[in-house]
PDB file of C-alpha atoms in Angstrom:
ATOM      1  CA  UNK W   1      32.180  72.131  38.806  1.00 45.00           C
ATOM      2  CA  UNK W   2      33.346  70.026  35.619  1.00 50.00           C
ATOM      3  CA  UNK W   3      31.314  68.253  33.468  1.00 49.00           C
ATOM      4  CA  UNK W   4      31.584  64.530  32.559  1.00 55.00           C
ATOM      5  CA  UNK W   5      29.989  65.457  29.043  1.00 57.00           C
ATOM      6  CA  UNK W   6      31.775  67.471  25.857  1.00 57.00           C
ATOM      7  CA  UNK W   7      30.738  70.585  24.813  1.00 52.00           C
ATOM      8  CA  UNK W   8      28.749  70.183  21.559  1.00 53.00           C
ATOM      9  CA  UNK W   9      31.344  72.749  20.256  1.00 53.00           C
ATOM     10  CA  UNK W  10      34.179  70.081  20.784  1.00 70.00           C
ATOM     11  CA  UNK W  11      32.525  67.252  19.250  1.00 85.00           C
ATOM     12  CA  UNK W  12      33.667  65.895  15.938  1.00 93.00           C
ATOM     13  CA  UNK W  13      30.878  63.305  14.653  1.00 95.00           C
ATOM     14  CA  UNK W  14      31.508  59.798  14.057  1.00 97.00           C
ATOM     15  CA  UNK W  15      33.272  58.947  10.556  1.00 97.00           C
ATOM     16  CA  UNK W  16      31.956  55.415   8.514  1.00 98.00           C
ATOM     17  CA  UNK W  17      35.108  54.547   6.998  1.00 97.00           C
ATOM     18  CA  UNK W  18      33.570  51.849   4.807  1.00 97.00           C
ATOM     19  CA  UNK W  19      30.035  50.170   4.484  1.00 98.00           C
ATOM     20  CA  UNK W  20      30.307  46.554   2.420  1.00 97.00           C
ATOM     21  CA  UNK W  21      28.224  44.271   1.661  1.00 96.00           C
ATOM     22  CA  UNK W  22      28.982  39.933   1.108  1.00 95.00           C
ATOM     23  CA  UNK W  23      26.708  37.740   0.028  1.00 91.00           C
ATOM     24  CA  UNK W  24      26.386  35.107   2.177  1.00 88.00           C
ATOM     25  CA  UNK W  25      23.947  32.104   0.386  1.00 80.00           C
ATOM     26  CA  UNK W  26      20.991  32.465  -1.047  1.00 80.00           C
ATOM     27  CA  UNK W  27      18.535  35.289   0.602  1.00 86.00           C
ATOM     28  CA  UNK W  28      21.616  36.231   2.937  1.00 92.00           C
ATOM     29  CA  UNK W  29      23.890  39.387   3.304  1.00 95.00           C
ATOM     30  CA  UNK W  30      26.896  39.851   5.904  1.00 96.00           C
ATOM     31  CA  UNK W  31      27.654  43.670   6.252  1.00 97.00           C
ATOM     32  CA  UNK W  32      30.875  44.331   7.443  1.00 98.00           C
ATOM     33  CA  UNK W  33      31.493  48.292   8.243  1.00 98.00           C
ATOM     34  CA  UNK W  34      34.007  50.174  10.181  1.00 98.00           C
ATOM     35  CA  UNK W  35      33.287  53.694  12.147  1.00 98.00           C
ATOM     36  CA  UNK W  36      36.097  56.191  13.410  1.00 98.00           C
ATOM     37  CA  UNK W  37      35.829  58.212  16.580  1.00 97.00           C
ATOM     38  CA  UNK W  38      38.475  61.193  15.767  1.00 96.00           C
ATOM     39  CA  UNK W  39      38.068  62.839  19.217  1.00 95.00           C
ATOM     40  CA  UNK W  40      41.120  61.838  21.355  1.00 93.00           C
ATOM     41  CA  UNK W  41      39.722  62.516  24.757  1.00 93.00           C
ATOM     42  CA  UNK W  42      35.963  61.996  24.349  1.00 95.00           C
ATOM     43  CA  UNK W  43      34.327  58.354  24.244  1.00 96.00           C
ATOM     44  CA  UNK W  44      30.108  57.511  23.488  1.00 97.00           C
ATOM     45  CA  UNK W  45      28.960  54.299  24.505  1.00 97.00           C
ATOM     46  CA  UNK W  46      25.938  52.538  23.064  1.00 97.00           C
ATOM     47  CA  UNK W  47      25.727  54.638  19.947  1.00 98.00           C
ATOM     48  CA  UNK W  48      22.633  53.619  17.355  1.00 98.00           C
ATOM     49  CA  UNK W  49      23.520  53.071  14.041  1.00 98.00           C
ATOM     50  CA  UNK W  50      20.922  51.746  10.591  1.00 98.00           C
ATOM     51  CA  UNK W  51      22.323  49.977   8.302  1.00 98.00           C
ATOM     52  CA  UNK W  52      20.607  50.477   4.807  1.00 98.00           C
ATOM     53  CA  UNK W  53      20.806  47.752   2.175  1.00 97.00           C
ATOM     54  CA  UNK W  54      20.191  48.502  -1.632  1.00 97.00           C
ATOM     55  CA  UNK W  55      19.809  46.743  -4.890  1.00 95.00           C
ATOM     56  CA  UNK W  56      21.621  47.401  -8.190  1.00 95.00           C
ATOM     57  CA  UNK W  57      18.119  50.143  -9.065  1.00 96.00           C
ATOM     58  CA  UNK W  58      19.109  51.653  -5.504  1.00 96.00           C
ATOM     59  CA  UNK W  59      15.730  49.796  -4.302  1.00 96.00           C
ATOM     60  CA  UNK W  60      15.661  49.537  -0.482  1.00 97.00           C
ATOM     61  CA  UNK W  61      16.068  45.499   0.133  1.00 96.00           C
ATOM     62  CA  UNK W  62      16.519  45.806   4.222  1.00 95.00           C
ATOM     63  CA  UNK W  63      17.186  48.064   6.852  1.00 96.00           C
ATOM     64  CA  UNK W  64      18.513  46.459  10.503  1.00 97.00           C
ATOM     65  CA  UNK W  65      19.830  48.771  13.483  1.00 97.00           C
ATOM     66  CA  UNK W  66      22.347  48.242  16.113  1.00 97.00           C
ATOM     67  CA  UNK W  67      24.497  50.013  18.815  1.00 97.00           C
ATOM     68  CA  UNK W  68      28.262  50.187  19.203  1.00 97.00           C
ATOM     69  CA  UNK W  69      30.664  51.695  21.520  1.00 98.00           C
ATOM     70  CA  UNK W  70      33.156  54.186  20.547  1.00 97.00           C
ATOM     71  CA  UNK W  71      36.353  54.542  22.717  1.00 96.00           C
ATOM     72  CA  UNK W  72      38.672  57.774  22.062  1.00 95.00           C
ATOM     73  CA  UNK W  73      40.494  57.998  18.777  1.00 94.00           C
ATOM     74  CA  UNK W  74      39.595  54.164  18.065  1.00 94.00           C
ATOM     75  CA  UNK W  75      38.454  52.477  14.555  1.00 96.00           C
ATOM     76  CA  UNK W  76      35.666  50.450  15.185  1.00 97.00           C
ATOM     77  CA  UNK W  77      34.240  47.392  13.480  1.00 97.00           C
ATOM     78  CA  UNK W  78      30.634  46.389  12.682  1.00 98.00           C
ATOM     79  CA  UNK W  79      30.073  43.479  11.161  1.00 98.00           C
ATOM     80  CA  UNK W  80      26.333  41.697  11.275  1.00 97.00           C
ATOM     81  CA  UNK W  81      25.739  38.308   9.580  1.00 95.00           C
ATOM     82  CA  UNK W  82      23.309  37.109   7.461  1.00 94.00           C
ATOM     83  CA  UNK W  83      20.739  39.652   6.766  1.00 95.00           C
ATOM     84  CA  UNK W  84      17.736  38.588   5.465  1.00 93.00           C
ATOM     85  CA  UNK W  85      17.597  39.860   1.887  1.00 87.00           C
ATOM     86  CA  UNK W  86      14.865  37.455   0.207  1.00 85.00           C
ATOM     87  CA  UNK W  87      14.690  37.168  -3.568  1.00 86.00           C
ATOM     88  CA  UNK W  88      16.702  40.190  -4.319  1.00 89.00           C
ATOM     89  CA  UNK W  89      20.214  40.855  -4.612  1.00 92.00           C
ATOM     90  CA  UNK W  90      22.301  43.268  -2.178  1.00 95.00           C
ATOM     91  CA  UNK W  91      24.351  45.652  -4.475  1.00 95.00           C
ATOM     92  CA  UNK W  92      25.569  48.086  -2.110  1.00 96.00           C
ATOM     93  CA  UNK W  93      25.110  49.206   2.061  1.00 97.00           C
ATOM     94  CA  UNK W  94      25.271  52.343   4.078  1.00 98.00           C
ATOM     95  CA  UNK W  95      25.674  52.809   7.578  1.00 98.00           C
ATOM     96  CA  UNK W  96      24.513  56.161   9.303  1.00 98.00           C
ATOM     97  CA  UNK W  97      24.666  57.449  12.965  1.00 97.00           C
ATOM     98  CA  UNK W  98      22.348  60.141  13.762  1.00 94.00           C
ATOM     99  CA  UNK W  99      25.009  62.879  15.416  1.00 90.00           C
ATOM    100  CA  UNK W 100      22.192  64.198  17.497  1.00 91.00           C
ATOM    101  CA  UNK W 101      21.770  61.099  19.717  1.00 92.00           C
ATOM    102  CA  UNK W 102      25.145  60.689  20.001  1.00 96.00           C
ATOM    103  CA  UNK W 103      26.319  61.219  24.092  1.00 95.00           C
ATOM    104  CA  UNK W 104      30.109  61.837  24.273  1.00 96.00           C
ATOM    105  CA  UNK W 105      31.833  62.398  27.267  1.00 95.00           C
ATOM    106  CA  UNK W 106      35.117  62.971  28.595  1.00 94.00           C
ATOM    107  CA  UNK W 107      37.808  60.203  28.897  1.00 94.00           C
ATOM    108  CA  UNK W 108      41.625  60.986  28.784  1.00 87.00           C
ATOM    109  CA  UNK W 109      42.328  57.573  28.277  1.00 85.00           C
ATOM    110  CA  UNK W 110      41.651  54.244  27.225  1.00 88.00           C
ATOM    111  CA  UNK W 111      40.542  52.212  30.419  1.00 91.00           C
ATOM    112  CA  UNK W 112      39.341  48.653  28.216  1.00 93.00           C
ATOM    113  CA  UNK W 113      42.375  45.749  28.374  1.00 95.00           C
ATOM    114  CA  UNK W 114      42.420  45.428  24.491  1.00 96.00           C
ATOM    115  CA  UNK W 115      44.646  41.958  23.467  1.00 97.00           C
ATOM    116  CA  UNK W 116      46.566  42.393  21.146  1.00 97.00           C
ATOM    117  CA  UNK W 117      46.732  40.149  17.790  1.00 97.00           C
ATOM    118  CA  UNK W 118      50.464  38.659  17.486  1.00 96.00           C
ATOM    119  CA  UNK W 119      49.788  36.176  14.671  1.00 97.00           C
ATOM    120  CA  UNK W 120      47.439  35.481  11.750  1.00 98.00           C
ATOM    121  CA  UNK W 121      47.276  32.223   9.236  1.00 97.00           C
ATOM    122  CA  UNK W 122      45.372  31.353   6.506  1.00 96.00           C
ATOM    123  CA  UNK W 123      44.851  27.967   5.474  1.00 95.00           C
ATOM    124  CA  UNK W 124      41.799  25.578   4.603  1.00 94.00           C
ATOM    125  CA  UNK W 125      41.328  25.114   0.881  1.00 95.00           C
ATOM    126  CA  UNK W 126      40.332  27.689  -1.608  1.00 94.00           C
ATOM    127  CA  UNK W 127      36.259  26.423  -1.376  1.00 95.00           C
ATOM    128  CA  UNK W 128      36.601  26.310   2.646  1.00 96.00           C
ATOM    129  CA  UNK W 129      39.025  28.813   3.447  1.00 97.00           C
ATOM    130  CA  UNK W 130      40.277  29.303   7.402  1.00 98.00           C
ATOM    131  CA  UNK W 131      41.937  32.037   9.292  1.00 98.00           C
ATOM    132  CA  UNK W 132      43.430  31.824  12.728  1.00 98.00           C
ATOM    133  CA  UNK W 133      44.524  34.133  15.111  1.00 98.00           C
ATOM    134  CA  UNK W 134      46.470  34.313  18.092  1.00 98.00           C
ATOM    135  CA  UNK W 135      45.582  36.725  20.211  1.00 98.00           C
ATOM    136  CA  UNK W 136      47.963  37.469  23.650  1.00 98.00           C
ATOM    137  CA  UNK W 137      45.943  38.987  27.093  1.00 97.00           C
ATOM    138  CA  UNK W 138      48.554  41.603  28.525  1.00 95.00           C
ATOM    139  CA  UNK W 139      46.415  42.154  31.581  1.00 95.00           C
ATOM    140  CA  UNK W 140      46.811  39.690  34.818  1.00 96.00           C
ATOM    141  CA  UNK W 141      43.427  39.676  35.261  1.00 94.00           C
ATOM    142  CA  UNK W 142      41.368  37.132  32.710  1.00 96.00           C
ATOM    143  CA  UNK W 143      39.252  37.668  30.074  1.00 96.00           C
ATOM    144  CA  UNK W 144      35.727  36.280  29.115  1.00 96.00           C
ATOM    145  CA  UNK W 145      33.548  36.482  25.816  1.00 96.00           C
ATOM    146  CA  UNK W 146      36.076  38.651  23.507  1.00 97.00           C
ATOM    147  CA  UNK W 147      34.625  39.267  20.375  1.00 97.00           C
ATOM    148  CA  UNK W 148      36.576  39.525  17.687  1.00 98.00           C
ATOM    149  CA  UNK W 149      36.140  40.680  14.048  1.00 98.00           C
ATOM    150  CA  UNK W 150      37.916  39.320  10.916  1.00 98.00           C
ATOM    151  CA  UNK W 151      38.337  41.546   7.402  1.00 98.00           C
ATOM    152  CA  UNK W 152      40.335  40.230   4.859  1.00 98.00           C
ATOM    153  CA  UNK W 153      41.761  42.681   1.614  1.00 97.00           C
ATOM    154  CA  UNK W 154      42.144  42.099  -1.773  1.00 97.00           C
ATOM    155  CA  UNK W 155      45.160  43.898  -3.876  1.00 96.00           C
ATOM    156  CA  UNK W 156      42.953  47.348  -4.133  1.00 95.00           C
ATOM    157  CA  UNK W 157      42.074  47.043  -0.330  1.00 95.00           C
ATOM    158  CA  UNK W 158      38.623  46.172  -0.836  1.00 95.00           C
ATOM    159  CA  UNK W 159      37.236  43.751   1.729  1.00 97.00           C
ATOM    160  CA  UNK W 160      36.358  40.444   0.025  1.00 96.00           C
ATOM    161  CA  UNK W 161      35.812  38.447   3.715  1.00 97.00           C
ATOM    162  CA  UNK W 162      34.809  39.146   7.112  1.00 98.00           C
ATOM    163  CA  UNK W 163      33.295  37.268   9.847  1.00 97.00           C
ATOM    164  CA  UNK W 164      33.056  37.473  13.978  1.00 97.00           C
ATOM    165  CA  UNK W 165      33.706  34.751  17.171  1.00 97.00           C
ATOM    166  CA  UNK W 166      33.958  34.864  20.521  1.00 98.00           C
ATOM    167  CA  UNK W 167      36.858  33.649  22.837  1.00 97.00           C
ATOM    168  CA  UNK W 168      35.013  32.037  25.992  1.00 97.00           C
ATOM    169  CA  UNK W 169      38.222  32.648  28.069  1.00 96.00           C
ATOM    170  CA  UNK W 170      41.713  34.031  27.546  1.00 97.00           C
ATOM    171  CA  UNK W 171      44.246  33.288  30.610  1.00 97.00           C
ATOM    172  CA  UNK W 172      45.873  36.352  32.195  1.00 97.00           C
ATOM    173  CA  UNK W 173      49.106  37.055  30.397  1.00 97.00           C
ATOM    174  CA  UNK W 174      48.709  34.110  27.783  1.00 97.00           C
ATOM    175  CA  UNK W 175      47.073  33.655  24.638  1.00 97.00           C
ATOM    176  CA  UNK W 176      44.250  32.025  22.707  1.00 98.00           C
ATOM    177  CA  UNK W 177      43.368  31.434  19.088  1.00 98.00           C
ATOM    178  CA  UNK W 178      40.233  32.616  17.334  1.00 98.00           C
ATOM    179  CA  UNK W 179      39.102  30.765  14.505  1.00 98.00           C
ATOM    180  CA  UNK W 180      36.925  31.713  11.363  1.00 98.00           C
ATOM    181  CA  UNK W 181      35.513  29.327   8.776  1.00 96.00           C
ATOM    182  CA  UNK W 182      33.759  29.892   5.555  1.00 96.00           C
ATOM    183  CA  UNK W 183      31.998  27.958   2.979  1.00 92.00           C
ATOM    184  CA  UNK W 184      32.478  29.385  -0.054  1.00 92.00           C
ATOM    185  CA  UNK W 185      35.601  30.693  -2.198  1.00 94.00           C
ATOM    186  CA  UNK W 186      36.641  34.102  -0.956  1.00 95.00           C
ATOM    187  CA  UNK W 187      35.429  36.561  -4.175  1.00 93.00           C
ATOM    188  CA  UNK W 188      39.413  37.363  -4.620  1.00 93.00           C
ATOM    189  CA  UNK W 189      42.832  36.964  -3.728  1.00 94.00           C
ATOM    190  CA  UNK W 190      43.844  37.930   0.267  1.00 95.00           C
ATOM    191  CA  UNK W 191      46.192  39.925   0.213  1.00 96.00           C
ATOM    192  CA  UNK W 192      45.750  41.108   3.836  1.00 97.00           C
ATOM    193  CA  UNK W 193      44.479  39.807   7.002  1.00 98.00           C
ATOM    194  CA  UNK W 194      43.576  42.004  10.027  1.00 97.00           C
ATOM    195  CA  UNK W 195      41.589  40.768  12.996  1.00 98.00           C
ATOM    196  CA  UNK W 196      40.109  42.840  15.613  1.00 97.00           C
ATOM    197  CA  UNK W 197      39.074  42.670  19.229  1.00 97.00           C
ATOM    198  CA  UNK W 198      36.151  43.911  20.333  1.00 96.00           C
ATOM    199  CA  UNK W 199      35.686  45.417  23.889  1.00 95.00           C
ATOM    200  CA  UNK W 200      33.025  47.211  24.871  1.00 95.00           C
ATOM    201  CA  UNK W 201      33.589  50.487  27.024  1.00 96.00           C
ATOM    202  CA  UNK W 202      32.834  50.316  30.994  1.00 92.00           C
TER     203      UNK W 202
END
């Protein structure tokens, strides 16, 4: 009969769109990071990932691991806060996914209730900057614990900001606001805003 899994042939590997690293303090790095899965009817849940941090000599500093979840032809943030980096200072950060332990198997469609993000605002001051975002549940059935992910742009594109909440509870077919705070000056000027929910696969 059929098999749930993808042939190996089919497969097209996970793609790191971006790996950055933000200072965050003194002896603390956020890593923000974003992976694409460009097959549109194969999904891999629980995928391991490293996450490799480097000085400005392309010294090691860290190295800290995770798993995410990659739903068919979906963009997919990471974003881990404040790495322990100790005296030395975080110049640049990879991300890597071993294609090998990688288990993809078939799924025509999308079966997560994503919300969708219907307004963003920036406000605070320019030393404690805020972002809010609405975020509207299409699905009658409620949602608990929705992560979402934050990444603000400069002019170029570059990501300058990003940080993570949760939304305890979000009310079938209404909305909720998710709300991220910093302490410092953003490094540049936001130019753009994008917020992302994060749902893990079934």
């Amino acid at each position: 009969g059929p098999c749930s899994s993808l042939c190996s042939a089919s497969e097209e590997a996970p793609t790191v769109l971006f790996t950055k690293a933000i200072p965050n303090g003194a002896g603390r790095t956020d890593i923000i990071a974003e992976v694409e899965n460009k097959n549109a009817g194969a999904a891999a849940k629980s995928v391991p990932y490293t996450v490799a941090l480097y000085d400005a000599s392309q010294t090691l500093v860290q190295k800290v691991s995770g798993t995410l979840d990659l739903p068919p032809s979906a963009s997919v943030p990471v974003y881990i806060a404040g790495v322990a980096s100790g005296q030395q200072t975080v110049a640049s950060a990879f991300l890597s996914i071993d294609s090998s332990a990688v288990f993809w198997y078939r799924l025509a469609s999308d079966p997560r209730i994503v919300p969708t993000v219907t307004h963003i605002v920036e406000s605070g001051t320019t030393d404690a900057p805020v972002i809010q975002a609405t975020l509207a549940n299409p699905s009658v059935t409620p949602l608990s614990q929705v992560r979402v992910v934050v990444m603000v742009r400069d002019g170029s594109g570059n990501v300058i900001a990003a940080s993570r909440t949760v939304l305890p509870t979000m009310p079938s077919q209404g909305e909720a606001t998710a709300t991220f705070t910093w302490n410092a000056p953003f490094s540049g000027d936001a130019v753009s805003i994008e917020a992302l929910p994060l749902v893990p696969l079934p």
